PDB file of C-alpha atoms and ligand atoms in Angstrom:
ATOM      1  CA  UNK A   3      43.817 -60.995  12.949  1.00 52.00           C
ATOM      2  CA  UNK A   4      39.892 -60.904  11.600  1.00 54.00           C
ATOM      3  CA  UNK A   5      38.757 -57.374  12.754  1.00 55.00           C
ATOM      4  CA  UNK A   6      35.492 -57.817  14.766  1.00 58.00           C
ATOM      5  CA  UNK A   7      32.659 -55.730  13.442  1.00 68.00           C
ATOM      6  CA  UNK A   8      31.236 -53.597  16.235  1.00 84.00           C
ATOM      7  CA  UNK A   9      27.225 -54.041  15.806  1.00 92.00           C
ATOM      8  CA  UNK A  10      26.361 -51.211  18.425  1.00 92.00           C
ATOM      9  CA  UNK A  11      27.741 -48.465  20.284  1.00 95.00           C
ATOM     10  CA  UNK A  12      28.447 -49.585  23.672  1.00 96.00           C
ATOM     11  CA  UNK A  13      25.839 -49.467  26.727  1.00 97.00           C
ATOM     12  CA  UNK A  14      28.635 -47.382  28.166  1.00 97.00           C
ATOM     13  CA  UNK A  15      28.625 -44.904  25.727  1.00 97.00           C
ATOM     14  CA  UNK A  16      24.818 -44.341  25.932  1.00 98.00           C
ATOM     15  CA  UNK A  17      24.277 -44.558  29.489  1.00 98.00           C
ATOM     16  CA  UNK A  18      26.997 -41.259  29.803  1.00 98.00           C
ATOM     17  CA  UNK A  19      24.798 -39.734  26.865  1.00 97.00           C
ATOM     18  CA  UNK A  20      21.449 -40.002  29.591  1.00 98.00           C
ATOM     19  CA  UNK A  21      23.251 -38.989  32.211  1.00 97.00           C
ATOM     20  CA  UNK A  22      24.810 -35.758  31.074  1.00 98.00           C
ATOM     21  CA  UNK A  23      21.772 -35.418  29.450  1.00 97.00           C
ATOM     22  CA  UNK A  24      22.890 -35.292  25.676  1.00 97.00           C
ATOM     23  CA  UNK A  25      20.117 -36.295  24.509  1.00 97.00           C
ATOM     24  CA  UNK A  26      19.076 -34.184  21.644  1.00 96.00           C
ATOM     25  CA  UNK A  27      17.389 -37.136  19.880  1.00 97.00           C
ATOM     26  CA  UNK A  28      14.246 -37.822  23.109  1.00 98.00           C
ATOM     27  CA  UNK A  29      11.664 -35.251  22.028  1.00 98.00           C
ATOM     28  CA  UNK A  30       9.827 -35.678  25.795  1.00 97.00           C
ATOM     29  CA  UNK A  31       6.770 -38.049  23.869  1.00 98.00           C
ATOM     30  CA  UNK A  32       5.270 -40.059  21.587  1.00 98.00           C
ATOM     31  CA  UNK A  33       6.687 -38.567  18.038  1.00 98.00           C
ATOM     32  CA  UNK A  34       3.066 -37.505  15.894  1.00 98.00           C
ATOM     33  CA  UNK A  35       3.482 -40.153  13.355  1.00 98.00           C
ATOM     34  CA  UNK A  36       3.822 -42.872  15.661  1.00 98.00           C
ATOM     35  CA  UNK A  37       0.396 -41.359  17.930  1.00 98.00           C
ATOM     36  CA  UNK A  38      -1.343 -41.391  14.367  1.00 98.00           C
ATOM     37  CA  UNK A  39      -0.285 -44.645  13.446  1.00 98.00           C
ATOM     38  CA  UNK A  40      -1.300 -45.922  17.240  1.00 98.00           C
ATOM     39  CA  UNK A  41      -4.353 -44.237  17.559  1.00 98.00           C
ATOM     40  CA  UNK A  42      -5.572 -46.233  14.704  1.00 97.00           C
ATOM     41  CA  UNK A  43      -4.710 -49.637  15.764  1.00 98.00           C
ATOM     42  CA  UNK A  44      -7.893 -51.428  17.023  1.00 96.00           C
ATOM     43  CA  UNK A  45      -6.353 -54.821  18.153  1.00 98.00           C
ATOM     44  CA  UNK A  46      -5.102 -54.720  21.784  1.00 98.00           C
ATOM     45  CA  UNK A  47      -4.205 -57.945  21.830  1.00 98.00           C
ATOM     46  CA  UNK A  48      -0.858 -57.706  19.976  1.00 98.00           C
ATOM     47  CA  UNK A  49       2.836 -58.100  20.931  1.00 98.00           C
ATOM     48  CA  UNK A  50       4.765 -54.919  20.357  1.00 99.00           C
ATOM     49  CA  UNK A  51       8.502 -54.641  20.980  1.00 99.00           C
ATOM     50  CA  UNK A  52       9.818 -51.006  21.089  1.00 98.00           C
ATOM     51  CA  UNK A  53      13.579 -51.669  20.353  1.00 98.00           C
ATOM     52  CA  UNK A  54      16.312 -49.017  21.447  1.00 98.00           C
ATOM     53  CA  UNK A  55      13.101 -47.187  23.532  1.00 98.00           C
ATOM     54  CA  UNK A  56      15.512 -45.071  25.593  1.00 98.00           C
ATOM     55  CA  UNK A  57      12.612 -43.140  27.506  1.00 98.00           C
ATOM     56  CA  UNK A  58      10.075 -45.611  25.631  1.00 98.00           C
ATOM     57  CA  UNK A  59       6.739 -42.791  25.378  1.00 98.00           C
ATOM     58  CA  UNK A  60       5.374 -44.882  23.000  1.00 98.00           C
ATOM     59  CA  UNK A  61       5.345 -47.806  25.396  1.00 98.00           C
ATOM     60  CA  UNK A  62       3.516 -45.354  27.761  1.00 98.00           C
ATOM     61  CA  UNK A  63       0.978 -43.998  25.294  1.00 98.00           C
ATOM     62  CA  UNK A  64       0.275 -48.164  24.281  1.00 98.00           C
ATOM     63  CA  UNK A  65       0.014 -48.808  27.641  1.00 98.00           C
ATOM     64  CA  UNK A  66      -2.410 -46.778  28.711  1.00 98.00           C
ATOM     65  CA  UNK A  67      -4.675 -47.073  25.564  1.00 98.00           C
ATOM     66  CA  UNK A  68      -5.066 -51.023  26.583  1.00 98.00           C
ATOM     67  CA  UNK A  69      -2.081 -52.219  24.658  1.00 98.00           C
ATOM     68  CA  UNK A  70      -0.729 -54.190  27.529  1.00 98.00           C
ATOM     69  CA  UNK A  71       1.075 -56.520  25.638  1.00 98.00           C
ATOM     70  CA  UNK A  72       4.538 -54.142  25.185  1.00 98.00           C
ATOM     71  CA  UNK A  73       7.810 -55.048  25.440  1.00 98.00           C
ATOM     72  CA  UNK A  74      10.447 -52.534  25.530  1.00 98.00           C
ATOM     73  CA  UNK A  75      14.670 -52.969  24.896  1.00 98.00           C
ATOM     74  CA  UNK A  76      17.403 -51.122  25.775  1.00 98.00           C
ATOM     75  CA  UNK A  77      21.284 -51.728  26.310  1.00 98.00           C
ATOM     76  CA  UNK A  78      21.521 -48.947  28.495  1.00 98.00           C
ATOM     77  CA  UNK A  79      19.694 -49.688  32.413  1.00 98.00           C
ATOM     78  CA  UNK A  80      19.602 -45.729  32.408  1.00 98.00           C
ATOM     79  CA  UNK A  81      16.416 -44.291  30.647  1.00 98.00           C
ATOM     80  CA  UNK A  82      14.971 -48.020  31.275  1.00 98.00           C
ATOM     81  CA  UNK A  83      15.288 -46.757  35.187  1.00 98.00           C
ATOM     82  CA  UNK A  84      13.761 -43.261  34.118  1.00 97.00           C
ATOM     83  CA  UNK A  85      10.655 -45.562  32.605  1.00 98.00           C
ATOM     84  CA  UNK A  86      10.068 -47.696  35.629  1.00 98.00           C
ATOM     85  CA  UNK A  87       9.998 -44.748  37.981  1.00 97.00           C
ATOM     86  CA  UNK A  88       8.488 -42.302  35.868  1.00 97.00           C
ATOM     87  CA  UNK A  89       5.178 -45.291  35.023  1.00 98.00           C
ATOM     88  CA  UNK A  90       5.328 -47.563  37.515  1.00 98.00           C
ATOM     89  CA  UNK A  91       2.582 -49.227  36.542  1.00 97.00           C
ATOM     90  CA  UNK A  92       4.591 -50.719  33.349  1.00 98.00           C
ATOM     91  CA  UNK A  93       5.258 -54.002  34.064  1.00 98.00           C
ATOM     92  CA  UNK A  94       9.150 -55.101  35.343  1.00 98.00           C
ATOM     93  CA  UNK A  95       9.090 -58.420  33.419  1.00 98.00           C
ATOM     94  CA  UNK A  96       8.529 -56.490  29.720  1.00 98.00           C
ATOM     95  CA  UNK A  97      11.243 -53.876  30.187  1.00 98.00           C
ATOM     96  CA  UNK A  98      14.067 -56.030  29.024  1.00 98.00           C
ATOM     97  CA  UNK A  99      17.504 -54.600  29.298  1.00 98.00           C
ATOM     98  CA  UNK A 100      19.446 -56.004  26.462  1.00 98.00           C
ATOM     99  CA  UNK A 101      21.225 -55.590  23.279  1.00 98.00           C
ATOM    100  CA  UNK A 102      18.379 -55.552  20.220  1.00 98.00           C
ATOM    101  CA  UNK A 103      20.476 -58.406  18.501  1.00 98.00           C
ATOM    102  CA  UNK A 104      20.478 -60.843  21.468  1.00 97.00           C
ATOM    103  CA  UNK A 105      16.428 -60.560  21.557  1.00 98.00           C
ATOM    104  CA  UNK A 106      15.081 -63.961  21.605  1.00 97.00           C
ATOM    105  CA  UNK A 107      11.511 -63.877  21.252  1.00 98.00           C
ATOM    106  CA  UNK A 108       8.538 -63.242  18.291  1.00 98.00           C
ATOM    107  CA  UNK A 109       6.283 -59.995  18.376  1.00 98.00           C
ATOM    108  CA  UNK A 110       3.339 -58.992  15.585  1.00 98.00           C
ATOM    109  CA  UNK A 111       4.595 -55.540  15.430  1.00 98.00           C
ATOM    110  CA  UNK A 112       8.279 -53.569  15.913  1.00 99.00           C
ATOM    111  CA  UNK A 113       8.453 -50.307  16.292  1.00 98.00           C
ATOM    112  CA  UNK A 114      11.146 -47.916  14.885  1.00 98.00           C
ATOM    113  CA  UNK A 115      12.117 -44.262  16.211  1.00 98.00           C
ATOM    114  CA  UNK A 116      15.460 -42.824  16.352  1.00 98.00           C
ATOM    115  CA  UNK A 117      16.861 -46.763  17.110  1.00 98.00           C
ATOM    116  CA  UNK A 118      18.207 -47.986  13.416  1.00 98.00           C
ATOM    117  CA  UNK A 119      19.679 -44.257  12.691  1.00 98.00           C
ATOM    118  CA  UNK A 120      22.001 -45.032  16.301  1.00 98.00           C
ATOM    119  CA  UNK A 121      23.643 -48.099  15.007  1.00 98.00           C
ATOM    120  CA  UNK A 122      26.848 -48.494  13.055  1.00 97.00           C
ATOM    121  CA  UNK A 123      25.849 -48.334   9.431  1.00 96.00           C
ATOM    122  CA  UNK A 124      27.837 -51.541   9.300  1.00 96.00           C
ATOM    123  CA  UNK A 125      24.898 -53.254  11.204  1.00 97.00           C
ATOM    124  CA  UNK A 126      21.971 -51.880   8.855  1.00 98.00           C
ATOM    125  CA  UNK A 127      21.663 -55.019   6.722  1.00 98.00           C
ATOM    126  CA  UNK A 128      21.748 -57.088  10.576  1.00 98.00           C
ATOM    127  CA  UNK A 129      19.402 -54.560  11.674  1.00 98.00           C
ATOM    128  CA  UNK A 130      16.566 -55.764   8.741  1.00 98.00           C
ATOM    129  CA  UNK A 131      17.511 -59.514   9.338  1.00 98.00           C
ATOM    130  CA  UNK A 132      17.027 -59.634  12.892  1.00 98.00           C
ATOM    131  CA  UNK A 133      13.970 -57.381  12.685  1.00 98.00           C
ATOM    132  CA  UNK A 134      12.137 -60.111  10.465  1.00 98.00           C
ATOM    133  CA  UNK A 135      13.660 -62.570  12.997  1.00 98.00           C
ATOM    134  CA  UNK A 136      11.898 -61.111  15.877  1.00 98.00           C
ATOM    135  CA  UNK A 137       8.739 -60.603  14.235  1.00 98.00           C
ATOM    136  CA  UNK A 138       5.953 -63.317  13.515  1.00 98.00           C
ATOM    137  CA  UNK A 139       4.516 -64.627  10.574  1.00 97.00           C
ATOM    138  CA  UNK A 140       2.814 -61.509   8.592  1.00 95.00           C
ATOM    139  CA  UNK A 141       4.726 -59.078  11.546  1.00 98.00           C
ATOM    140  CA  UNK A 142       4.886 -55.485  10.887  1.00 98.00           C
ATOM    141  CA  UNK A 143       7.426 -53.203  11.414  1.00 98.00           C
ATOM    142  CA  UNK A 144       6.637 -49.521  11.404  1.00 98.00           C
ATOM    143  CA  UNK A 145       8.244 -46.248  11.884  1.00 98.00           C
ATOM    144  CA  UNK A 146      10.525 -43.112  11.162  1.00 98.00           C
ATOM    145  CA  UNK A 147      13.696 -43.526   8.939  1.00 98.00           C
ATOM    146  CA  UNK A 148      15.679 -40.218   8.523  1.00 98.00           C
ATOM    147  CA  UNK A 149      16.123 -39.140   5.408  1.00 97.00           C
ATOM    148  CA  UNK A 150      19.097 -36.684   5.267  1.00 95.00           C
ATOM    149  CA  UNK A 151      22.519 -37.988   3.111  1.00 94.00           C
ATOM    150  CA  UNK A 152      24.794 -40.357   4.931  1.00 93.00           C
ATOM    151  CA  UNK A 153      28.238 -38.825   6.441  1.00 92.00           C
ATOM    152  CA  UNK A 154      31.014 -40.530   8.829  1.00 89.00           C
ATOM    153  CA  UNK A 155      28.984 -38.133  10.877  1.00 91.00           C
ATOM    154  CA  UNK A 156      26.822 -40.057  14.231  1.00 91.00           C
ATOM    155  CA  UNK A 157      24.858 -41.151  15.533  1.00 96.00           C
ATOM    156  CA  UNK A 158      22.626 -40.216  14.285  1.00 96.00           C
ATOM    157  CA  UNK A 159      23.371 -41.715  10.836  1.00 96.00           C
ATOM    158  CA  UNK A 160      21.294 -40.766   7.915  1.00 97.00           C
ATOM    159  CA  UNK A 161      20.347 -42.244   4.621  1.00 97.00           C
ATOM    160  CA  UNK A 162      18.139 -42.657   1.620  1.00 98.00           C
ATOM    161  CA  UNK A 163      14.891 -44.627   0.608  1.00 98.00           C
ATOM    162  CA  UNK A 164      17.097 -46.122  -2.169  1.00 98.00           C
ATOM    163  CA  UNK A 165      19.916 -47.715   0.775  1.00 98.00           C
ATOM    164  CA  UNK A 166      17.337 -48.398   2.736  1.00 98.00           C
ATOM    165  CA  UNK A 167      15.264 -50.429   0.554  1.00 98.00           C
ATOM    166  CA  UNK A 168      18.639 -52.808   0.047  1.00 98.00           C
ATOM    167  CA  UNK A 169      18.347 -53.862   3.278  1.00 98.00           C
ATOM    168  CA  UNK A 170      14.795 -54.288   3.809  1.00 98.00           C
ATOM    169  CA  UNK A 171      13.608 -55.496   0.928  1.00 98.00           C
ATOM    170  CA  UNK A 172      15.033 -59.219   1.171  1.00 98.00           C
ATOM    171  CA  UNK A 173      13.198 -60.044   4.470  1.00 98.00           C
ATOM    172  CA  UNK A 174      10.173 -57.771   3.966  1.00 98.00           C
ATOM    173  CA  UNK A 175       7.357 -56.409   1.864  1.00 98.00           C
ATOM    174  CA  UNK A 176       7.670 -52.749   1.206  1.00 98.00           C
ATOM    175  CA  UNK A 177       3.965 -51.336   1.829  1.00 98.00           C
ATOM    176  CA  UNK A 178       5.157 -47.693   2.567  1.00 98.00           C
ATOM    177  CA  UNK A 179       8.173 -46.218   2.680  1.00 98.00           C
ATOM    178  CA  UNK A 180       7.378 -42.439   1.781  1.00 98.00           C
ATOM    179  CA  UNK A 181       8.742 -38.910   2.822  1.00 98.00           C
ATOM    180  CA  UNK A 182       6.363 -38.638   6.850  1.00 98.00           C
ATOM    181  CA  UNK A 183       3.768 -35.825   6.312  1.00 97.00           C
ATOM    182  CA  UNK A 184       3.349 -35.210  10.011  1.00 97.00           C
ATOM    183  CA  UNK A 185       6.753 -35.500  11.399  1.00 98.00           C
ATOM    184  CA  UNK A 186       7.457 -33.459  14.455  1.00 97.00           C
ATOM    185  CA  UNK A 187       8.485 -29.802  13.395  1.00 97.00           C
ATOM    186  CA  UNK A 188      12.225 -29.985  14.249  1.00 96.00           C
ATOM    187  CA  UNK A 189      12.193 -33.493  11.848  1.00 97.00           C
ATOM    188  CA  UNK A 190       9.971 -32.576   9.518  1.00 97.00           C
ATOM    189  CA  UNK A 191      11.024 -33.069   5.515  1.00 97.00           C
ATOM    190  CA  UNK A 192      13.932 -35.187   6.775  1.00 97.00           C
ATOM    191  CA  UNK A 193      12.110 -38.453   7.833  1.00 98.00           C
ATOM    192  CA  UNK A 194      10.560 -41.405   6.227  1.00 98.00           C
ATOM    193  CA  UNK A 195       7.482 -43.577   7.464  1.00 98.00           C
ATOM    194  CA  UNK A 196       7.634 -47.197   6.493  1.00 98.00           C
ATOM    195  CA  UNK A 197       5.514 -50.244   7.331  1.00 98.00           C
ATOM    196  CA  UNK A 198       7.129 -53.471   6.206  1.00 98.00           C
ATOM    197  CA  UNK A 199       5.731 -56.588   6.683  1.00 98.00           C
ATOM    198  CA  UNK A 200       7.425 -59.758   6.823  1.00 98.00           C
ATOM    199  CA  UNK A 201       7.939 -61.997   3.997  1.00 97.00           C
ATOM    200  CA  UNK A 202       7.189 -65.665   4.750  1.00 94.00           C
ATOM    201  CA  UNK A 203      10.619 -67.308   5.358  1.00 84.00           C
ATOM    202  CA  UNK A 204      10.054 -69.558   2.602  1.00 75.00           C
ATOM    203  CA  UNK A 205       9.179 -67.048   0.508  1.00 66.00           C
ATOM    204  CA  UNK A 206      12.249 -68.200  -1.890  1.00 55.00           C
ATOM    205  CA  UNK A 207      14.088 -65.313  -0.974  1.00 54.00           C
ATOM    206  CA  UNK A 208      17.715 -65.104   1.076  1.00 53.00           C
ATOM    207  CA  UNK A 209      17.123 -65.548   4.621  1.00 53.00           C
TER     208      UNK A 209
HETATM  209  C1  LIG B   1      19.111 -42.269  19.691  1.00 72.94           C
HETATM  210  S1  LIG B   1      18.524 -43.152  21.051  1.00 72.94           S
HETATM  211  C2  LIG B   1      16.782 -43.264  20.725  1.00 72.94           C
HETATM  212  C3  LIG B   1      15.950 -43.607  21.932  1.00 72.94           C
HETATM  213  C4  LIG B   1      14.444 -43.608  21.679  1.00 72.94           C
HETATM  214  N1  LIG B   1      14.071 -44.510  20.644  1.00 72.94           N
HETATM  215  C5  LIG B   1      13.964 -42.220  21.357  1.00 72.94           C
HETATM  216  O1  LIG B   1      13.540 -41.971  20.218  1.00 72.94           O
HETATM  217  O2  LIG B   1      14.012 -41.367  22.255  1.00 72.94           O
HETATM  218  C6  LIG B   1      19.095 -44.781  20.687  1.00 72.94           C
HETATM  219  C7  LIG B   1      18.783 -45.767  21.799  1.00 72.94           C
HETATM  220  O3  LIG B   1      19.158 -47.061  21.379  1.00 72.94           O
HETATM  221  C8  LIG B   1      19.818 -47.715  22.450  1.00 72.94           C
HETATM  222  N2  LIG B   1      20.668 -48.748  21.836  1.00 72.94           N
HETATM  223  C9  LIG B   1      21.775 -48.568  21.081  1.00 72.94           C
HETATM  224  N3  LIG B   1      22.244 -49.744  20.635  1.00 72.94           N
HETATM  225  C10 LIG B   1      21.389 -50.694  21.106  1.00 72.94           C
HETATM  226  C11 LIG B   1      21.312 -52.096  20.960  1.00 72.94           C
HETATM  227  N4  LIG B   1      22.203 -52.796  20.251  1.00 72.94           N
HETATM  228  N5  LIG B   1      20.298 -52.749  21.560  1.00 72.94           N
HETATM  229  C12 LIG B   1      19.362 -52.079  22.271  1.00 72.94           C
HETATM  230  N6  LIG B   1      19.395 -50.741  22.454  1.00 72.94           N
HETATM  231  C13 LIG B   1      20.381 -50.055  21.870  1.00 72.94           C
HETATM  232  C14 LIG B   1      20.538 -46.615  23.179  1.00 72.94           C
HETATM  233  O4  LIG B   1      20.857 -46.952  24.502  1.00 72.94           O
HETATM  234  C15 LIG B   1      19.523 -45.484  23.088  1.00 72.94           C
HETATM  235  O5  LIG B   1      18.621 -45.517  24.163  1.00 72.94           O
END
């Protein structure tokens, strides 16, 4: 028999994580390089999905700096339930409760913490696909990569700019991918910040 390939964890699985509150990856906010990044974004007007948000500060901090157009995703209801009674004011119809690869919809800009490092490292290569799928012509993906050597060991699953630019680099144009200069202390010399952008689909490349 043709052995499925499992492309998450199940919502089971994290949902128990949230509720016995082993959650050593939610820092309690925004991370720094994502505020940085965020504090320098001038157009309000775009459509951000925040894949794998758990507790989803970011979509808090966009929120109330104007970015109203915000989606975020989750497979597990449970920190999507913290989020809607800890900032009520986010709207209902833009917290979608759903696996990242069953996302049908186009945003300008993804963002990644702590989400690609909790998948199987089977699904990497699915992760960079869909990503580009998701996003709209010239889209942008930005965020943290870890950066520590890869083990059976995870979530979280770690990896190298090298692996990482196999995946990546057939939907997307590398602008940065570089060791993060103002990670969070615990995180600091074992992350990467990247902004790719989407390649045009035509673009000659494998799709
Ligand atoms: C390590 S946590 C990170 C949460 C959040 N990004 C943070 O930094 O606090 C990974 C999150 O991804 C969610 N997740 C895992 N697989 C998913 C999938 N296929 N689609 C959507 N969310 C998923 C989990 O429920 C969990 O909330």
């Amino acid at each position: 028999m043709k052995k499925i390939k499992k492309r998450s964890f199940s919502s089971q699985f994290w949902s128990q994580r949230y509720q016995e509150n082993r959650t050593g990856w939610d820092i309690g906010e925004i991370s720094s390089p994502l505020k940085h990044y965020i504090d320098h974004l001038e157009n309000h007007q775009l459509k951000i999905l925040i894949p794998g948000a758990g507790n989803a500060y970011e979509a808090q901090y966009l929120f109330e700096k104007g970015f109203k157009n915000v989606f975020v995703a989750d497979i597990s209801e449970t920190p999507l339930k913290n989020l809607k009674s800890r900032f009520p004011d986010f709207p209902k119809n833009q917290i979608l409760h759903l696996d990242f690869f069953e996302i049908e919809d186009t945003f300008d800009l993804i963002f990644e913490q702590t989400f690609f490092c909790a998948l199987p490292v089977a699904s990497r290569l699915d992760y960079a696909k869909k990503s580009a799928e998701l996003l709209k012509e010239n889209g942008l993906q930005i965020g943290l990569l870890f950066s520590f050597p890869l083990t059976g060991k995870g979530p979280p699953f770690g990896g190298s700019k090298e692996e990482y630019l196999t995946y990546f680099s057939p939907y997307f144009e590398i602008e940065i991918l570089e060791p993060c200069y103002n990670s969070i202390p615990p995180r600091q010399g074992n992350e990467l910040f990247f902004k790719f952008k989407k390649k045009p689909v035509n673009s000659g490349e494998k799709h």
